[in-house]
mmCIF file of C-alpha atoms in Angstrom:
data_model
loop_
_atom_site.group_PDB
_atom_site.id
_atom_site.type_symbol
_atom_site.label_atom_id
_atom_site.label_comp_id
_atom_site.label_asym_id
_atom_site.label_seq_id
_atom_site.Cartn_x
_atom_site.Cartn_y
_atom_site.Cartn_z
ATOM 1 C CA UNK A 1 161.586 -94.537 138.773
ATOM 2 C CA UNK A 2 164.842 -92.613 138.847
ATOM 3 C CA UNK A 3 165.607 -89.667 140.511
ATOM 4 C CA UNK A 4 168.502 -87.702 141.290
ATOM 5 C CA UNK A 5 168.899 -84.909 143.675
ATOM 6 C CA UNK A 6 171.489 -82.129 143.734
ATOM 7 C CA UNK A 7 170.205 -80.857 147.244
ATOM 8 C CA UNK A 8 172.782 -77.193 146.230
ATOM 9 C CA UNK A 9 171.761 -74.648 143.534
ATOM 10 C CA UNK A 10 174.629 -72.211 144.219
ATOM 11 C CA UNK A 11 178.258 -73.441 145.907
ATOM 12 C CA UNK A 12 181.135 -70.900 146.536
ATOM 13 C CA UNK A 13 184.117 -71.004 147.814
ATOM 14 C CA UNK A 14 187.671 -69.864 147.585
ATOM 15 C CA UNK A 15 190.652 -70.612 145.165
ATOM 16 C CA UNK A 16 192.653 -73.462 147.129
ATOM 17 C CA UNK A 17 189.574 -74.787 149.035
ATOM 18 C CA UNK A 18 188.158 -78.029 149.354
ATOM 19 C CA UNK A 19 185.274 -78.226 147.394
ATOM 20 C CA UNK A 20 182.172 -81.092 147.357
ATOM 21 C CA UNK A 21 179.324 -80.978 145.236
ATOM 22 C CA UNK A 22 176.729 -83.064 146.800
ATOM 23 C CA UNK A 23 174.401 -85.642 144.768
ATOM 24 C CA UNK A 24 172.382 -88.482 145.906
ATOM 25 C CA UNK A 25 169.952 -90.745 143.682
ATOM 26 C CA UNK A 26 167.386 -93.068 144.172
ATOM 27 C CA UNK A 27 167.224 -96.405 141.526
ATOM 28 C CA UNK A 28 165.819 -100.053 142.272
ATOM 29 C CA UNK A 29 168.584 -101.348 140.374
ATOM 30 C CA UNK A 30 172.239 -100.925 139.932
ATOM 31 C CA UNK A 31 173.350 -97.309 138.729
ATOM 32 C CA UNK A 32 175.556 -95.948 136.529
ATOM 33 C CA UNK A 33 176.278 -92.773 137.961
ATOM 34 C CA UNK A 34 177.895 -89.828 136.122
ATOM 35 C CA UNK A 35 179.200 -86.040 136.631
ATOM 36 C CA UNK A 36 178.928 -83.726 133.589
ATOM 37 C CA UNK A 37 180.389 -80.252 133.350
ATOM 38 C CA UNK A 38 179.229 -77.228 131.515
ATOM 39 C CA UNK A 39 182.004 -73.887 131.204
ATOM 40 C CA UNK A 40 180.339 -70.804 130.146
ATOM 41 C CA UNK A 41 179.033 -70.850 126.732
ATOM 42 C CA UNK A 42 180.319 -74.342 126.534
ATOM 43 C CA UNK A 43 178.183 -77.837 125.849
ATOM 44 C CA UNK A 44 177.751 -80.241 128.647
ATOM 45 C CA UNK A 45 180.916 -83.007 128.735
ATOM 46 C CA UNK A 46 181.716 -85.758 130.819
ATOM 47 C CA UNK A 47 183.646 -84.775 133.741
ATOM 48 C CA UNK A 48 183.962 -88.741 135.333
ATOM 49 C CA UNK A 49 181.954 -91.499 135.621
ATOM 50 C CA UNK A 50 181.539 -94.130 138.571
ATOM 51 C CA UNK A 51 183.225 -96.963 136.822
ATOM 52 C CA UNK A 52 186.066 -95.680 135.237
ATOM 53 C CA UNK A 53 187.437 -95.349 139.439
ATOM 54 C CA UNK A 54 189.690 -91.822 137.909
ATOM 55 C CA UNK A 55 190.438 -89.004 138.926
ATOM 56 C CA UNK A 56 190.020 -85.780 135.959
ATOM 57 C CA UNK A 57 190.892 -82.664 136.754
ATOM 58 C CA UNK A 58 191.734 -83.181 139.629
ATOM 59 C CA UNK A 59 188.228 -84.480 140.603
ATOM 60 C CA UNK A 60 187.107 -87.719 142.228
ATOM 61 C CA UNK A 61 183.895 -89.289 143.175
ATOM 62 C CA UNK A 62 182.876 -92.369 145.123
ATOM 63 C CA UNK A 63 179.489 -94.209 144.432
ATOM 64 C CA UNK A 64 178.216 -95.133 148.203
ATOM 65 C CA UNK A 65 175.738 -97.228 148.053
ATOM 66 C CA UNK A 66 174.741 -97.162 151.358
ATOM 67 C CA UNK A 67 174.017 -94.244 151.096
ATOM 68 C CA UNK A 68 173.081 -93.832 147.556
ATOM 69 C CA UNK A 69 175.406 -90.459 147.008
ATOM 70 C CA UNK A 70 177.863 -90.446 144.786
ATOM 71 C CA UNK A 71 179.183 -86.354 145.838
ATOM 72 C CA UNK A 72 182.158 -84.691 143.665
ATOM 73 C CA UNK A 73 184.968 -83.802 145.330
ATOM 74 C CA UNK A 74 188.382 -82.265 144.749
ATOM 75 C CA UNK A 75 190.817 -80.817 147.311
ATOM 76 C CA UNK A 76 191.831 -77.467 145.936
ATOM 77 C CA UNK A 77 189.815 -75.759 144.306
ATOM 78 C CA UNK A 78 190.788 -74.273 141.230
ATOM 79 C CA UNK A 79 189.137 -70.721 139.245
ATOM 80 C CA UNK A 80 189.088 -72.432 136.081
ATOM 81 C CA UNK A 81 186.625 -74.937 137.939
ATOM 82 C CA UNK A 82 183.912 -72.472 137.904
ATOM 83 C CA UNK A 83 181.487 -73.955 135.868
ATOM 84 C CA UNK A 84 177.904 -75.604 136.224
ATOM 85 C CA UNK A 85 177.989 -79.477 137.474
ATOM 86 C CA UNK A 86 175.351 -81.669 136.620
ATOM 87 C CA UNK A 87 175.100 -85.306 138.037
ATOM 88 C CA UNK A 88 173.566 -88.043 136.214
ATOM 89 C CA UNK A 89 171.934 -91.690 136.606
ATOM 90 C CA UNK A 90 171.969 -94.159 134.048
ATOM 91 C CA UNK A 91 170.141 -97.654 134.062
ATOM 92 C CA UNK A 92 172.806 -100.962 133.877
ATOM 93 C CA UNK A 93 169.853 -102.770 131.653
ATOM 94 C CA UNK A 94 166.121 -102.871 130.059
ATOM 95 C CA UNK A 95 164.492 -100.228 129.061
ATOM 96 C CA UNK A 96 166.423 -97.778 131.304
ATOM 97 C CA UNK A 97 170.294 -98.808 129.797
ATOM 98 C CA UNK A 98 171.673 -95.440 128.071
ATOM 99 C CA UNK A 99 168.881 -93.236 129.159
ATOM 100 C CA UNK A 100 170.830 -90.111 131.694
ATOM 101 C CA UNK A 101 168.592 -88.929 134.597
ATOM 102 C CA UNK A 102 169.941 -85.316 135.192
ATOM 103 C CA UNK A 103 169.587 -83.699 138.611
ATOM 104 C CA UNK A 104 169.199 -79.887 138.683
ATOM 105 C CA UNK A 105 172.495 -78.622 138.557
ATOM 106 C CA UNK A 106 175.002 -76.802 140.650
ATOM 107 C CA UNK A 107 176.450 -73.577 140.499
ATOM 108 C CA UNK A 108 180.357 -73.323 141.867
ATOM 109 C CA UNK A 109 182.109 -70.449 141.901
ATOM 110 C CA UNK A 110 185.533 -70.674 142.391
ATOM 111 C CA UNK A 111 186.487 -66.877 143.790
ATOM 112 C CA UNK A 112 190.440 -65.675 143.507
ATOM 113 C CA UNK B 1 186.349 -86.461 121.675
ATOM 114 C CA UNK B 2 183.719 -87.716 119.238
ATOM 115 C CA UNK B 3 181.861 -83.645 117.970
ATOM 116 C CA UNK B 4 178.350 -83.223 118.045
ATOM 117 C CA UNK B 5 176.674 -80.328 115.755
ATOM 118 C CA UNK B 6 173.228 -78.823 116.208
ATOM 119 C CA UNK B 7 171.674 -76.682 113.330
ATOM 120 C CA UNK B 8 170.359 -73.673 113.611
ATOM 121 C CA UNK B 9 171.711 -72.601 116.574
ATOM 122 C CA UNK B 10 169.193 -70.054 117.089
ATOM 123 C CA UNK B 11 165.698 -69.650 115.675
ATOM 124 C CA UNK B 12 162.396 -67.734 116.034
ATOM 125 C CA UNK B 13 159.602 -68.448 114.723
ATOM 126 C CA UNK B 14 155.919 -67.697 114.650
ATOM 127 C CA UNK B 15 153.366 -69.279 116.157
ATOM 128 C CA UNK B 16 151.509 -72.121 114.213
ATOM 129 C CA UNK B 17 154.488 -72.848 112.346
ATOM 130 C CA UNK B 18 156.659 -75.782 112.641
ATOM 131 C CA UNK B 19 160.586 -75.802 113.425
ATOM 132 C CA UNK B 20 163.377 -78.866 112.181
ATOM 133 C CA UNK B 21 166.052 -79.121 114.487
ATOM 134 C CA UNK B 22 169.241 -80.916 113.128
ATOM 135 C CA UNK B 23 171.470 -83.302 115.349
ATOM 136 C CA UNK B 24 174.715 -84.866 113.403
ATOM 137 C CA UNK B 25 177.421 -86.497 114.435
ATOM 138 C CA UNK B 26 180.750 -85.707 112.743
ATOM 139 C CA UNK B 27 183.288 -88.205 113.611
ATOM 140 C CA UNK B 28 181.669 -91.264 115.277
ATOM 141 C CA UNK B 29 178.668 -93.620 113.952
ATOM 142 C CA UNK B 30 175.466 -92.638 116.608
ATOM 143 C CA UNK B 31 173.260 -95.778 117.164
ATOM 144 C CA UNK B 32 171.575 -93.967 119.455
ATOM 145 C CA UNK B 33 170.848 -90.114 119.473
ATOM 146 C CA UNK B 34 168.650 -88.695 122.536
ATOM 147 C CA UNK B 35 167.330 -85.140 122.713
ATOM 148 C CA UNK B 36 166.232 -83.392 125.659
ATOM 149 C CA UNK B 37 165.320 -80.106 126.384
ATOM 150 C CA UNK B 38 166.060 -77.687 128.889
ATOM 151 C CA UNK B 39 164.114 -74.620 130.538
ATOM 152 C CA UNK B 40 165.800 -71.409 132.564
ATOM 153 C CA UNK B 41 167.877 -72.341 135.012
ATOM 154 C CA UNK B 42 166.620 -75.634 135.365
ATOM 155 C CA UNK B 43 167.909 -79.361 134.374
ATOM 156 C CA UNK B 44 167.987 -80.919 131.110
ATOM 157 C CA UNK B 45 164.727 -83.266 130.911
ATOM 158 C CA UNK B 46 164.749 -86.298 128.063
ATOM 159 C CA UNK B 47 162.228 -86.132 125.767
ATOM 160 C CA UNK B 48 162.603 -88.747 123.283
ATOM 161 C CA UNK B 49 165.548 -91.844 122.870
ATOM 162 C CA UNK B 50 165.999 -92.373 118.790
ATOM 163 C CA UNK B 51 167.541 -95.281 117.383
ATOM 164 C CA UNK B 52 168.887 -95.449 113.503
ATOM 165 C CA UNK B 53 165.726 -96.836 111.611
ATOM 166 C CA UNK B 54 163.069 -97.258 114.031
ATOM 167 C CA UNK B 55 161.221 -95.536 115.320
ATOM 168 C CA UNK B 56 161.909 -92.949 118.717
ATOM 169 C CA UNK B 57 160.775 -93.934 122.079
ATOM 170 C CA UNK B 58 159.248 -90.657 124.352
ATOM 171 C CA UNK B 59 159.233 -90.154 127.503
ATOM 172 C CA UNK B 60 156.261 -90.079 129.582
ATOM 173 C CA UNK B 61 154.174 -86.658 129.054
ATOM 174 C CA UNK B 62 155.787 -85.954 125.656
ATOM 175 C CA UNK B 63 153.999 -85.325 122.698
ATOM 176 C CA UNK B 64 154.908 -87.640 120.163
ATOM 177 C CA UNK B 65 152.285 -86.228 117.505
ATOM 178 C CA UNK B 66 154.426 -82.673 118.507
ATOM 179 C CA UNK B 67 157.361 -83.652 118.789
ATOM 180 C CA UNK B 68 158.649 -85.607 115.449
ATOM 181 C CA UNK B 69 161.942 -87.216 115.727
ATOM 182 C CA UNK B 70 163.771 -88.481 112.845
ATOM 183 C CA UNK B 71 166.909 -90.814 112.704
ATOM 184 C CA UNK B 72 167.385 -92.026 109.431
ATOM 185 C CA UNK B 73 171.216 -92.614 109.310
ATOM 186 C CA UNK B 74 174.054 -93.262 111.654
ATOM 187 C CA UNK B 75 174.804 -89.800 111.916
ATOM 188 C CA UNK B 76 171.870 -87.545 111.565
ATOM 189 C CA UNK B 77 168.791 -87.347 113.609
ATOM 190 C CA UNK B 78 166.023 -84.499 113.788
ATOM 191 C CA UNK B 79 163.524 -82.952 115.979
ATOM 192 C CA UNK B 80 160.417 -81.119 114.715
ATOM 193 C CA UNK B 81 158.259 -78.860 116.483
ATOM 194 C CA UNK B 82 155.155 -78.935 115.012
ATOM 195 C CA UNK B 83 152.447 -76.270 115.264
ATOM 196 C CA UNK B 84 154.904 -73.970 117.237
ATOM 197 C CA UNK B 85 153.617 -72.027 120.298
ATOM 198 C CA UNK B 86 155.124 -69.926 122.844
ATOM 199 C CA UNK B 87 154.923 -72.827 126.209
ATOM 200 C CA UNK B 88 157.486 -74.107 123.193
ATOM 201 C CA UNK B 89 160.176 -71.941 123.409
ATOM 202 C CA UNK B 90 162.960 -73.235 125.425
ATOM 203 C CA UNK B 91 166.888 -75.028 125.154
ATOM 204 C CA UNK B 92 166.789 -78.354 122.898
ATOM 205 C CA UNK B 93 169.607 -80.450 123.432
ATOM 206 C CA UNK B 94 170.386 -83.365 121.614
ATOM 207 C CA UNK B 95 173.459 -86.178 122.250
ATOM 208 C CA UNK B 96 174.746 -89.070 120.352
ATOM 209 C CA UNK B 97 176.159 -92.348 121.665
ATOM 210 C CA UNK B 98 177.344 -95.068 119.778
ATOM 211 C CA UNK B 99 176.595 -97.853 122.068
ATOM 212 C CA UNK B 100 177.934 -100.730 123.787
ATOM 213 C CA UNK B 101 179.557 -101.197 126.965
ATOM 214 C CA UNK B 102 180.988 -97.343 127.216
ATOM 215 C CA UNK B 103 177.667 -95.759 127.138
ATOM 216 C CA UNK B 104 178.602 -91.846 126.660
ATOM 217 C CA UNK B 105 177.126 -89.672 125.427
ATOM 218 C CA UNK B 106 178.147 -86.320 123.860
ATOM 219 C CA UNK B 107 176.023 -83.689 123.532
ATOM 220 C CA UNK B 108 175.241 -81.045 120.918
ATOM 221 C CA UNK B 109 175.657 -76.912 121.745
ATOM 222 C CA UNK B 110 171.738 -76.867 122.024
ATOM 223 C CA UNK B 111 169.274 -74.588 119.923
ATOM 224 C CA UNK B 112 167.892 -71.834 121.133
ATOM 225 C CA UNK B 113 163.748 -71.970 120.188
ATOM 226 C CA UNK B 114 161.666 -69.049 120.540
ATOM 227 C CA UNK B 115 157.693 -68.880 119.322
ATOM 228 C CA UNK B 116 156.273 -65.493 118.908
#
């Protein structure tokens, strides 16, 4: 089975602050792993995935294996970053390929 | 980015009565449409994965008999709610892919269902 675990509910910090949303998974097989973002009154998009290695917004994340986390981070946090961030687990193959695992979400608040 | 519509946006309806939910895609060709749904303040949980002309595969717990799912072309799949009660009422989300190696997904505004 997959899981994935967004261990924060609520994150705050200030404008200019690091920020690092934390997410860790648990899979069998090799993951696709995925961060989604959702503005107010907006649909969920793709914010980055693991394999694409790039940076969006500003944003970066690094699948550790080890591990399993694969926590969003960007150095200076912005206001317009306010937003809920939802991380996601995808199966490479079978029955599990294309199918998004969603963990529960996290609140930032990017304060002026 | 590929633009994924969701009609109605909104609906309430009584209870016993059944609800279609519309997923299209506008600009891309979706082999593969999935719809989930999503309570208060909680995550998005997939219900069903549809493929164009066969039929959907639900996850476990999921009412198939309750939960119809329709994807008869490239760019239109549907959700019914059949015999509408209130533990129905929530956020239903669908999101379209088109497949191969990229494997994104874009998702749909959601629709609001509430059963009187």
């Amino acid at each position: 089975a997959q899981r994935v675990t967004q261990p924060e509910k609520l994150l705050s910090v200030f404008k200019g602050a690091p920020v690092e949303l934390k997410c860790n998974y648990s899979y069998s097989g090799s993951p696709e792993l995925f961060w989604y973002v959702q503005y107010s009154r907006q649909r969920l998009q793709l914010l980055l995935r693991h394999i694409s290695r790039e940076s969006i917004k500003g944003f970066t994340a690094d699948l550790n294996k080890g591990e399993t986390s694969f926590h969003l981070k960007k150095p200076f946090a912005q206001e317009e970053d306010s937003a809920m961030y939802y991380c996601a687990l995808s199966g490479a193959g079978g029955t599990s390929y294309g199918k998004l695992t969603f963990g529960q979400g996290t609140i930032l608040t990017v304060h002026p | 980015g590929a633009v994924v519509s969701q009609h109605p946006s909104r609906v309430i309806c009584k209870s016993g009565t059944s609800v279609k939910i519309e997923c299209r895609s506008l600009d891309f060709q979706a082999t593969t449409m999935f719809w989930y749904r999503q309570f208060p303040k909680q995550s998005l949980m997939l219900m069903a994965t549809s493929n164009e002309g066969s039929k959907a595969t639900y996850e476990q717990g999921v009412e198939k008999d309750k939960f119809l799912i329709n994807h008869a072309s490239l760019t239109l799949s549907t959700l019914t709610v059949t015999s509408a009660h209130p533990e129905d009422s929530s956020f239903y989300i669908c999101s379209a892919s088109s497949g191969g190696a990229i494997n994104e997904q874009f998702f749909g505004p959601g629709t609001r269902l509430t059963v009187l």
